[in-house]
């Protein structure tokens, strides 16, 4: 009797231990897929996570890393900040959701290989992206901005103050796109939470400034609506490197080579990227790429940015003249206020836009310029290029321009994604403001939006 009870207890206990063990291991498998970072995450380009360029944020999203920033001497004080910020993490656009759905259907219907990750896609993964999600900001995108605002309070404690907010010395401007408006609202929440106050602070919508590219006729005609402007991208996507990626994909799925197009591999890459940035999942889609494949996909995306938004065509950067002048006009005002009665009326200006807002402006400033242009035939020799959109404009990318009042005069610092940059042609990471003006004299005296964007201008 006793023996039987003991046996039963032992059996039950054993059973419990086994189930507990199974439960725990399923949990740990689950949690490790939830938090593990796809090996190819740093190749996501403009679909990349901000944390990939600032890995210390993975452990502490509010951490600021002072060793990434060069400051002027401690006798200087901050007097102004302009932040030009990309919207946060978003859903794919309807066009890309359609490509993703087509590729998903192909995998489910036509892939015959019984690799583990393929059966995982077929039996466990659901196509949950809907057309109406069309480029909207996701919760992670709201967080991107809320936490960025809180880090900026830490970076600039004398500028992002209750007093400056209450006295209307902090201004918010946004593009009219819902993902930007909602990013700006999240940024404002971050400011209020971080400072522990509630004040009226209505963002101003300004597309002339934040979506200048739509309003520059010459850019629209010569680049945006001109297929041959992106000839190099097309050639690369039809070239040997991309062909190899497509063939490897077809082999992995066991489908005919003709079933896979450059749109299919792009869709697969997006599925991996969006599942990670939106849901923090290292999904089975990521298994469809090895590192070289991902580098090819990254290059294809970088080529597109290069020819459509950057050094590829002169008008790309020139289209941002209006934003360039808006920035320097404000900086000049701040400098003259400091030199007269010392009261700065605009302490902080935050402008929320797109990757397409930032890239042309950075290009106009001559930043991230490689010695040889990126083209369809130099993937291999451009391995170490500085033009990498994933490093420059991930979600919530931000260009920070800071003015300092120093005993010797006003100085200017520039940071991209919270890391100091030295402007090309200048040696001091925090140069005198007048030296910056000298450096960009030609643009300050010219670069007139009206003239530059007119069709007959040469
Ligand atoms: C700050 O950045 C430096 C330079 O990249 C890095 O070595 C260091 O680990 C970072 N600090 C933290 C706390 O992550
Ligand atoms: C900045 O915001 C204040 C109100 O908060 C407003 O009075 C002022 O006109 C704004 N400045 C600009 C340049 O938009
Ligand atoms: C903006 O965010 C609000 C919630 O904060 C949400 O209700 C709304 O649908 C969002 N709008 C868009 C266009 O994403
Ligand atoms: C389209 O782009 C090509 C290549 O840059 C250029 O030669 C051509 O003039 C452009 N066409 C128009 C209509 O601007
Ligand atoms: C998938 O398989 C079906 C037949 O089952 C075929 O009609 C279709 O063309 C295939 N799709 C692709 C893209 O190969
Ligand atoms: C691409 O650039 C390389 C230099 O890196 C040059 O030799 C080559 O001719 C260019 N290819 C095309 C198609 O323009
Ligand atoms: C890129 O940089 C690495 C490390 O400095 C170097 O070994 C490699 O040869 C470079 N590749 C090219 C194509 O320049």
Coordinates of C-alpha atoms and ligand atoms in Angstrom, one line a residue:
X1 CA 0.0 0.0 0.0
X2 CA 2.6 2.5 1.2
X3 CA 4.9 1.2 -1.6
X4 CA 2.1 1.9 -4.1
X5 CA 1.6 5.4 -2.8
X6 CA 5.2 6.2 -3.0
X7 CA 5.4 4.8 -6.5
X8 CA 2.4 7.0 -7.5
X9 CA 4.0 10.1 -5.9
X10 CA 7.3 9.3 -7.6
X11 CA 5.5 8.9 -10.9
X12 CA 3.6 12.1 -10.5
X13 CA 6.7 14.0 -9.4
X14 CA 8.6 12.6 -12.3
X15 CA 5.8 13.6 -14.6
X16 CA 5.8 17.1 -13.2
X17 CA 9.5 17.4 -13.5
X18 CA 9.4 16.3 -17.1
X19 CA 6.5 18.7 -18.0
X20 CA 8.2 21.5 -16.1
X21 CA 11.4 20.8 -18.0
X22 CA 9.5 20.7 -21.3
X23 CA 7.7 23.9 -20.4
X24 CA 10.8 25.7 -19.4
X25 CA 12.7 24.7 -22.5
X26 CA 9.8 25.7 -24.7
X27 CA 9.7 29.0 -22.9
X28 CA 13.4 29.5 -23.3
X29 CA 13.3 28.6 -27.0
X30 CA 10.4 31.0 -27.3
X31 CA 12.1 33.8 -25.4
X32 CA 15.4 33.3 -27.3
X33 CA 13.6 33.6 -30.6
X34 CA 11.9 36.7 -29.3
X35 CA 15.0 38.5 -28.3
X36 CA 17.7 37.0 -30.6
X37 CA 18.9 39.3 -33.3
X38 CA 19.0 38.0 -36.9
X39 CA 22.6 37.6 -38.0
X40 CA 21.8 39.8 -41.0
X41 CA 20.1 42.6 -39.0
X42 CA 22.9 45.1 -39.7
X43 CA 22.3 44.8 -43.5
X44 CA 18.6 46.0 -43.3
X45 CA 19.5 49.5 -44.6
X46 CA 16.6 52.0 -44.2
X47 CA 14.5 49.1 -42.8
X48 CA 17.0 48.8 -39.9
X49 CA 16.6 49.2 -36.2
X50 CA 18.1 52.3 -34.5
X51 CA 19.6 49.9 -31.8
X52 CA 21.8 48.4 -34.5
X53 CA 23.8 51.6 -34.8
X54 CA 23.8 52.2 -31.0
X55 CA 24.0 48.7 -29.5
X56 CA 24.3 50.0 -25.9
X57 CA 20.6 50.9 -26.2
X58 CA 19.7 47.2 -26.3
X59 CA 20.5 46.9 -22.6
X60 CA 19.3 50.4 -21.6
X61 CA 17.2 52.4 -24.0
X62 CA 17.7 55.5 -21.9
X63 CA 21.5 55.3 -21.8
X64 CA 23.6 58.0 -23.3
X65 CA 27.2 57.1 -24.2
X66 CA 29.5 60.1 -23.6
X67 CA 32.4 58.5 -25.2
X68 CA 30.7 58.8 -28.6
X69 CA 30.6 62.6 -28.4
X70 CA 33.2 65.3 -28.7
X71 CA 32.5 68.4 -26.6
X72 CA 34.2 71.8 -26.6
X73 CA 35.9 72.9 -23.4
X74 CA 34.0 73.0 -20.2
X75 CA 34.0 76.8 -20.3
X76 CA 31.4 76.5 -23.1
X77 CA 27.6 76.2 -22.6
X78 CA 24.9 74.9 -24.9
X79 CA 22.7 77.5 -26.3
X80 CA 20.7 75.8 -29.1
X81 CA 19.8 72.5 -30.5
X82 CA 18.2 71.7 -33.9
X83 CA 17.2 68.0 -34.3
X84 CA 16.2 66.7 -37.7
X85 CA 14.7 63.3 -37.1
X86 CA 13.3 60.4 -39.2
X87 CA 10.0 58.9 -38.1
X88 CA 10.2 55.7 -36.0
X89 CA 9.7 52.1 -37.0
X90 CA 6.8 51.6 -39.3
X91 CA 4.7 49.0 -41.2
X92 CA 5.6 48.2 -44.8
X93 CA 3.9 50.2 -47.5
X94 CA 0.9 48.6 -49.4
X95 CA 3.1 48.0 -52.4
X96 CA 5.6 46.0 -50.4
X97 CA 2.9 44.2 -48.4
X98 CA 1.6 43.0 -51.8
X99 CA 5.1 41.7 -52.7
X100 CA 5.4 40.0 -49.3
X101 CA 2.0 38.3 -49.7
X102 CA 3.0 37.0 -53.2
X103 CA 6.2 35.6 -51.9
X104 CA 4.5 34.0 -48.9
X105 CA 2.0 32.3 -51.2
X106 CA 4.9 31.1 -53.4
X107 CA 6.6 29.5 -50.3
X108 CA 3.4 27.9 -49.1
X109 CA 2.3 26.6 -52.4
X110 CA 5.4 25.9 -54.4
X111 CA 8.3 25.3 -52.0
X112 CA 9.0 21.5 -51.8
X113 CA 12.1 21.4 -49.7
X114 CA 11.3 20.1 -46.2
X115 CA 13.8 22.2 -44.4
X116 CA 12.8 23.0 -40.8
X117 CA 12.4 26.7 -41.3
X118 CA 10.3 26.2 -44.4
X119 CA 7.9 23.9 -42.5
X120 CA 7.8 26.5 -39.7
X121 CA 6.7 29.1 -42.2
X122 CA 4.2 26.8 -43.7
X123 CA 2.6 25.5 -40.5
X124 CA 3.1 28.3 -38.0
X125 CA 3.6 31.6 -39.7
X126 CA 0.6 33.6 -40.8
X127 CA 0.5 36.4 -43.3
X128 CA -0.7 39.1 -40.9
X129 CA 0.3 42.2 -42.8
X130 CA -2.8 43.9 -44.2
X131 CA -2.9 46.5 -47.0
X132 CA -4.4 49.2 -44.8
X133 CA -1.3 49.1 -42.5
X134 CA 0.3 51.1 -45.3
X135 CA 3.4 52.7 -43.8
X136 CA 1.9 53.5 -40.5
X137 CA 3.9 54.0 -37.4
X138 CA 4.0 50.9 -35.1
X139 CA 4.2 50.8 -31.3
X140 CA 7.9 50.3 -31.5
X141 CA 8.1 53.5 -33.6
X142 CA 6.3 55.4 -30.9
X143 CA 8.8 54.1 -28.4
X144 CA 11.7 55.0 -30.7
X145 CA 10.6 58.7 -30.5
X146 CA 9.5 58.7 -26.8
X147 CA 12.9 57.3 -25.7
X148 CA 14.8 59.5 -28.1
X149 CA 13.2 62.6 -26.5
X150 CA 14.1 61.3 -23.1
X151 CA 17.7 60.7 -24.1
X152 CA 17.9 64.2 -25.6
X153 CA 16.8 65.6 -22.2
X154 CA 19.8 63.8 -20.8
X155 CA 22.1 65.0 -23.5
X156 CA 21.0 68.6 -23.3
X157 CA 19.8 69.2 -19.7
X158 CA 20.2 73.0 -20.0
X159 CA 18.2 73.2 -23.2
X160 CA 15.4 70.8 -22.8
X161 CA 14.1 72.3 -19.5
X162 CA 10.6 72.9 -18.1
X163 CA 11.2 76.6 -18.4
X164 CA 12.1 76.5 -22.1
X165 CA 9.1 74.3 -22.8
X166 CA 6.7 76.6 -20.8
X167 CA 8.0 79.7 -22.4
X168 CA 7.6 78.4 -26.0
X169 CA 11.3 78.1 -26.7
X170 CA 10.9 74.5 -27.9
X171 CA 9.4 74.1 -31.4
X172 CA 8.2 71.0 -33.1
X173 CA 7.7 70.7 -36.9
X174 CA 6.6 67.7 -38.8
X175 CA 5.9 66.3 -42.3
X176 CA 2.1 65.8 -42.9
X177 CA 2.5 62.0 -43.2
X178 CA 0.7 60.2 -40.4
X179 CA 3.9 58.2 -39.4
X180 CA 5.7 61.6 -38.9
X181 CA 2.8 63.3 -37.1
X182 CA 2.5 60.3 -34.8
X183 CA 6.2 60.2 -34.2
X184 CA 6.2 63.9 -33.3
X185 CA 3.3 63.2 -30.8
X186 CA 5.3 60.4 -29.3
X187 CA 8.4 62.6 -29.1
X188 CA 6.3 65.2 -27.3
X189 CA 5.1 62.6 -24.8
X190 CA 8.7 61.6 -24.2
X191 CA 9.5 65.3 -23.4
X192 CA 6.6 65.7 -21.1
X193 CA 7.2 62.4 -19.3
X194 CA 10.9 63.1 -19.1
X195 CA 10.5 66.6 -17.6
X196 CA 7.4 65.8 -15.6
X197 CA 5.2 68.6 -17.0
X198 CA 2.2 69.1 -19.2
X199 CA 2.2 72.1 -21.5
X200 CA 0.5 73.0 -24.8
X201 CA 2.9 72.2 -27.6
X202 CA 1.3 71.9 -31.0
X203 CA 3.5 70.6 -33.8
X204 CA 3.5 72.7 -36.9
X205 CA 3.0 70.7 -40.2
X206 CA 5.3 71.9 -42.9
X207 CA 5.8 69.9 -46.1
X208 CA 7.6 72.6 -47.9
X209 CA 10.4 72.0 -45.3
X210 CA 10.1 68.3 -44.4
X211 CA 9.0 67.0 -47.8
X212 CA 10.8 69.5 -50.0
X213 CA 11.6 66.7 -52.5
X214 CA 8.0 66.6 -53.6
X215 CA 8.0 70.3 -54.4
X216 CA 11.2 70.5 -56.4
X217 CA 10.1 70.3 -60.0
X218 CA 13.5 69.5 -61.4
X219 CA 14.1 66.7 -58.9
X220 CA 10.6 65.2 -59.7
X221 CA 11.1 65.3 -63.5
X222 CA 14.8 64.3 -63.7
X223 CA 15.0 61.7 -61.0
X224 CA 11.7 60.7 -59.2
X225 CA 9.8 60.2 -62.5
X226 CA 12.7 59.2 -64.6
X227 CA 13.5 55.5 -64.9
X228 CA 16.9 56.1 -66.5
X229 CA 18.0 58.0 -63.4
X230 CA 18.1 54.7 -61.5
X231 CA 19.7 52.7 -64.4
X232 CA 22.6 51.6 -62.1
X233 CA 20.2 50.1 -59.6
X234 CA 18.3 48.2 -62.4
X235 CA 21.6 46.9 -63.8
X236 CA 22.7 45.7 -60.4
X237 CA 19.4 44.0 -59.8
X238 CA 19.8 42.2 -63.1
X239 CA 23.5 41.5 -62.6
X240 CA 25.5 38.5 -61.5
X241 CA 25.5 39.2 -57.7
X242 CA 21.8 39.5 -57.5
X243 CA 21.3 36.5 -59.9
X244 CA 23.3 34.4 -57.5
X245 CA 21.1 35.5 -54.5
X246 CA 18.0 34.5 -56.5
X247 CA 19.4 31.1 -57.5
X248 CA 20.4 30.3 -54.0
X249 CA 16.9 31.3 -52.9
X250 CA 15.4 29.0 -55.5
X251 CA 17.6 26.2 -54.4
X252 CA 16.6 26.6 -50.8
X253 CA 13.0 26.5 -51.7
X254 CA 13.4 23.8 -54.4
X255 CA 11.5 25.8 -57.0
X256 CA 12.6 26.5 -60.6
X257 CA 15.0 29.5 -61.1
X258 CA 12.3 31.2 -63.2
X259 CA 10.0 31.3 -60.2
X260 CA 12.2 33.7 -58.3
X261 CA 12.6 37.4 -59.3
X262 CA 14.4 40.3 -57.7
X263 CA 11.0 41.3 -56.2
X264 CA 10.8 37.8 -54.5
X265 CA 14.1 38.2 -52.8
X266 CA 13.3 41.7 -51.8
X267 CA 10.0 40.5 -50.3
X268 CA 11.8 37.8 -48.4
X269 CA 14.3 40.3 -47.1
X270 CA 11.5 42.6 -46.0
X271 CA 9.7 39.8 -44.2
X272 CA 12.9 39.1 -42.2
X273 CA 13.4 42.8 -41.5
X274 CA 9.9 43.7 -40.6
X275 CA 9.3 40.7 -38.4
X276 CA 12.4 41.8 -36.4
X277 CA 11.8 45.5 -36.2
X278 CA 8.1 45.4 -35.6
X279 CA 7.8 42.2 -33.4
X280 CA 11.4 41.7 -32.3
X281 CA 11.3 38.2 -33.8
X282 CA 14.1 36.4 -35.5
X283 CA 11.8 34.8 -37.9
X284 CA 12.4 31.7 -40.2
X285 CA 12.3 34.2 -43.1
X286 CA 15.8 35.3 -42.1
X287 CA 17.1 31.7 -42.8
X288 CA 16.6 32.3 -46.5
X289 CA 19.7 34.5 -46.6
X290 CA 23.3 34.0 -45.7
X291 CA 25.6 36.9 -45.0
X292 CA 26.8 37.5 -48.6
X293 CA 23.2 37.5 -49.8
X294 CA 22.3 40.1 -47.2
X295 CA 25.3 42.2 -48.3
X296 CA 24.0 42.1 -51.8
X297 CA 20.5 43.1 -50.7
X298 CA 22.0 45.9 -48.7
X299 CA 24.1 47.2 -51.6
X300 CA 21.0 47.1 -53.9
X301 CA 19.2 49.4 -51.3
X302 CA 22.2 51.6 -50.9
X303 CA 22.5 52.0 -54.6
X304 CA 18.9 53.1 -54.8
X305 CA 19.4 55.8 -52.1
X306 CA 22.7 56.9 -53.7
X307 CA 21.1 57.5 -57.1
X308 CA 17.7 58.7 -56.0
X309 CA 18.6 60.8 -52.9
X310 CA 22.4 61.3 -52.8
X311 CA 25.5 61.8 -54.8
X312 CA 24.2 60.0 -57.9
X313 CA 22.6 63.2 -59.3
X314 CA 23.4 66.8 -58.4
X315 CA 19.8 67.8 -58.0
X316 CA 19.2 65.2 -55.2
X317 CA 21.1 67.2 -52.6
X318 CA 20.3 70.6 -54.1
X319 CA 16.6 69.9 -53.5
X320 CA 17.3 70.3 -49.8
X321 CA 18.5 73.9 -50.1
X322 CA 15.4 75.1 -48.4
X323 CA 16.0 73.0 -45.4
X324 CA 19.7 74.0 -45.4
X325 CA 18.8 77.7 -45.4
X326 CA 16.1 77.1 -42.7
X327 CA 18.8 75.6 -40.5
X328 CA 21.4 78.3 -41.0
X329 CA 18.9 81.1 -40.8
X330 CA 17.9 79.9 -37.3
X331 CA 21.5 79.4 -36.2
X332 CA 22.3 82.9 -37.4
X333 CA 19.4 84.2 -35.4
X334 CA 20.6 82.4 -32.3
X335 CA 24.1 83.8 -32.7
X336 CA 22.9 87.3 -33.1
X337 CA 20.7 87.0 -30.1
X338 CA 23.6 85.7 -28.0
X339 CA 25.7 88.6 -29.3
X340 CA 23.1 91.2 -28.4
X341 CA 21.1 90.8 -25.2
X342 CA 21.9 87.1 -24.7
X343 CA 18.4 85.8 -24.7
X344 CA 17.9 82.9 -27.1
X345 CA 14.3 82.7 -28.2
X346 CA 14.5 79.3 -29.8
X347 CA 16.4 76.9 -27.6
X348 CA 15.3 73.7 -29.3
X349 CA 13.8 73.0 -32.7
X350 CA 12.8 69.4 -33.6
X351 CA 11.8 68.6 -37.2
X352 CA 10.4 65.2 -38.0
X353 CA 10.6 63.9 -41.5
X354 CA 11.8 61.0 -43.6
X355 CA 15.0 59.2 -44.6
X356 CA 14.4 61.2 -47.9
X357 CA 14.6 64.4 -45.8
X358 CA 17.9 63.5 -44.2
X359 CA 20.0 61.9 -46.9
X360 CA 20.0 64.9 -49.4
X361 CA 20.8 67.3 -46.6
X362 CA 23.7 65.2 -45.4
X363 CA 24.8 64.9 -49.0
X364 CA 24.7 68.7 -49.4
X365 CA 27.0 68.9 -46.4
X366 CA 29.4 66.5 -48.3
X367 CA 29.0 63.8 -45.6
X368 CA 29.4 60.1 -46.3
X369 CA 31.0 60.7 -49.7
X370 CA 33.1 57.8 -51.1
X371 CA 36.0 58.4 -53.4
X372 CA 34.4 56.3 -56.2
X373 CA 30.7 56.4 -57.0
X374 CA 28.6 53.4 -56.1
X375 CA 27.5 51.7 -59.3
X376 CA 26.2 48.4 -60.7
X377 CA 29.7 46.8 -61.2
X378 CA 31.6 47.7 -58.0
X379 CA 29.8 45.8 -55.3
X380 CA 33.1 44.0 -54.4
X381 CA 35.3 47.0 -54.2
X382 CA 32.7 49.1 -52.3
X383 CA 32.7 46.7 -49.3
X384 CA 34.2 49.4 -47.0
X385 CA 32.1 52.3 -48.4
X386 CA 31.0 55.0 -46.0
X387 CA 27.7 55.3 -47.7
X388 CA 25.7 52.7 -45.8
X389 CA 22.0 53.7 -45.4
X390 CA 21.7 51.3 -42.4
X391 CA 24.3 53.4 -40.5
X392 CA 23.0 56.7 -41.7
X393 CA 19.2 56.5 -41.7
X394 CA 17.8 53.7 -39.6
X395 CA 14.4 54.3 -38.1
X396 CA 14.4 57.4 -35.8
X397 CA 17.8 58.5 -37.3
X398 CA 18.6 62.0 -36.1
X399 CA 20.9 64.8 -37.1
X400 CA 21.7 67.0 -34.1
X401 CA 23.2 70.5 -34.6
X402 CA 24.3 72.1 -31.4
X403 CA 25.5 75.7 -30.8
X404 CA 27.8 76.4 -27.8
X405 CA 28.7 79.8 -26.3
X406 CA 32.3 79.8 -25.5
X407 CA 34.7 82.5 -24.2
X408 CA 36.3 82.7 -27.7
X409 CA 32.9 82.9 -29.5
X410 CA 30.2 80.5 -30.7
X411 CA 31.0 76.9 -31.7
X412 CA 29.0 74.3 -33.5
X413 CA 28.8 70.5 -33.0
X414 CA 27.2 68.0 -35.3
X415 CA 26.0 64.5 -34.3
X416 CA 24.4 61.9 -36.3
X417 CA 22.5 59.2 -34.4
X418 CA 24.0 60.6 -31.2
X419 CA 27.6 60.3 -32.4
X420 CA 29.8 63.2 -33.2
X421 CA 30.7 63.9 -36.8
X422 CA 33.5 66.1 -38.1
X423 CA 32.3 68.1 -41.0
X424 CA 34.4 67.3 -44.1
X425 CA 37.0 70.0 -44.8
X426 CA 37.1 71.0 -41.1
X427 CA 39.5 69.4 -38.6
X428 CA 38.0 70.5 -35.3
X429 CA 35.0 68.3 -34.3
X430 CA 33.5 71.4 -32.6
X431 CA 34.6 74.2 -34.9
X432 CA 34.0 77.9 -34.5
X433 CA 30.6 78.8 -36.1
X434 CA 32.4 81.3 -38.4
X435 CA 34.6 78.5 -39.7
X436 CA 31.5 76.5 -40.5
X437 CA 30.1 79.5 -42.4
X438 CA 33.3 79.8 -44.3
X439 CA 33.2 76.1 -45.2
X440 CA 29.7 76.3 -46.6
X441 CA 30.0 79.9 -48.0
X442 CA 29.1 78.9 -51.6
X443 CA 25.9 77.2 -50.4
X444 CA 25.0 80.0 -48.0
X445 CA 25.3 82.6 -50.8
X446 CA 23.5 80.4 -53.4
X447 CA 21.6 77.1 -53.2
X448 CA 18.4 79.0 -53.8
X449 CA 15.5 76.6 -53.9
X450 CA 13.5 78.6 -56.5
X451 CA 16.4 78.8 -58.9
X452 CA 17.8 75.3 -58.3
X453 CA 14.5 73.5 -58.8
X454 CA 13.4 75.4 -61.9
X455 CA 13.5 73.2 -65.0
X456 CA 15.6 75.6 -67.1
X457 CA 18.3 76.1 -64.5
X458 CA 21.7 74.6 -65.3
Ligands
LIG1 C1 30.3 53.6 -25.4 O1 30.9 53.6 -26.7 C2 32.2 53.1 -26.7 C3 32.8 53.4 -28.0 O2 32.1 52.9 -29.1 C4 32.2 51.7 -26.4 O3 33.5 51.1 -26.4 C5 31.5 51.5 -25.0 O4 31.4 50.1 -24.7 C6 30.2 52.1 -24.9 N1 29.7 52.1 -23.6 C7 28.7 51.4 -23.2 C8 28.3 51.6 -21.7 O5 28.0 50.7 -23.9
LIG2 C1 7.7 78.3 -31.7 O1 6.6 78.0 -30.8 C2 6.0 79.1 -30.2 C3 4.9 78.6 -29.3 O2 5.3 77.5 -28.6 C4 5.5 80.1 -31.2 O3 5.0 81.2 -30.6 C5 6.5 80.5 -32.2 O4 6.0 81.2 -33.3 C6 7.2 79.2 -32.8 N1 8.3 79.6 -33.6 C7 8.4 79.3 -34.9 C8 9.5 79.8 -35.6 O5 7.5 78.5 -35.4
LIG3 C1 -1.6 57.7 -34.5 O1 -1.6 57.3 -33.2 C2 -2.9 57.1 -32.6 C3 -2.6 56.6 -31.1 O2 -1.6 57.4 -30.5 C4 -3.7 56.1 -33.3 O3 -5.0 56.1 -32.7 C5 -3.8 56.5 -34.7 O4 -4.5 55.5 -35.5 C6 -2.4 56.7 -35.3 N1 -2.6 57.2 -36.6 C7 -1.9 56.7 -37.6 C8 -2.3 57.2 -38.9 O5 -1.1 55.8 -37.5
LIG4 C1 16.7 61.0 -67.0 O1 17.9 60.6 -66.4 C2 19.0 60.5 -67.4 C3 20.2 59.9 -66.7 O2 20.5 60.7 -65.6 C4 19.2 61.9 -68.0 O3 20.3 61.8 -69.0 C5 18.0 62.4 -68.7 O4 18.2 63.7 -69.1 C6 16.8 62.4 -67.6 N1 15.6 62.8 -68.3 C7 14.9 63.8 -68.0 C8 13.5 64.0 -68.6 O5 15.3 64.6 -67.1
LIG5 C1 3.5 27.5 -58.3 O1 2.9 26.3 -58.6 C2 1.7 26.3 -59.4 C3 1.2 24.9 -59.6 O2 1.0 24.3 -58.4 C4 2.0 27.0 -60.7 O3 0.8 27.2 -61.5 C5 2.6 28.4 -60.5 O4 3.1 28.9 -61.7 C6 3.8 28.3 -59.5 N1 4.3 29.6 -59.2 C7 5.5 30.0 -59.4 C8 5.8 31.4 -59.1 O5 6.4 29.3 -59.9
LIG6 C1 31.7 51.6 -61.8 O1 32.8 52.1 -61.1 C2 34.1 51.6 -61.4 C3 35.1 52.2 -60.5 O2 34.9 51.7 -59.2 C4 34.4 51.8 -62.8 O3 35.6 51.2 -63.1 C5 33.3 51.2 -63.7 O4 33.5 51.5 -65.0 C6 32.0 51.7 -63.3 N1 30.9 50.9 -64.0 C7 29.9 51.5 -64.6 C8 28.9 50.5 -65.2 O5 29.8 52.7 -64.7
LIG7 C1 38.0 46.5 -46.3 O1 38.6 46.7 -45.1 C2 39.3 45.5 -44.6 C3 39.8 45.8 -43.2 O2 40.4 47.0 -43.1 C4 40.3 45.1 -45.5 O3 40.9 43.9 -45.1 C5 39.7 44.8 -46.9 O4 40.8 44.5 -47.8 C6 39.0 46.0 -47.4 N1 38.2 45.7 -48.6 C7 38.2 46.4 -49.7 C8 37.5 45.9 -50.9 O5 38.8 47.5 -49.8

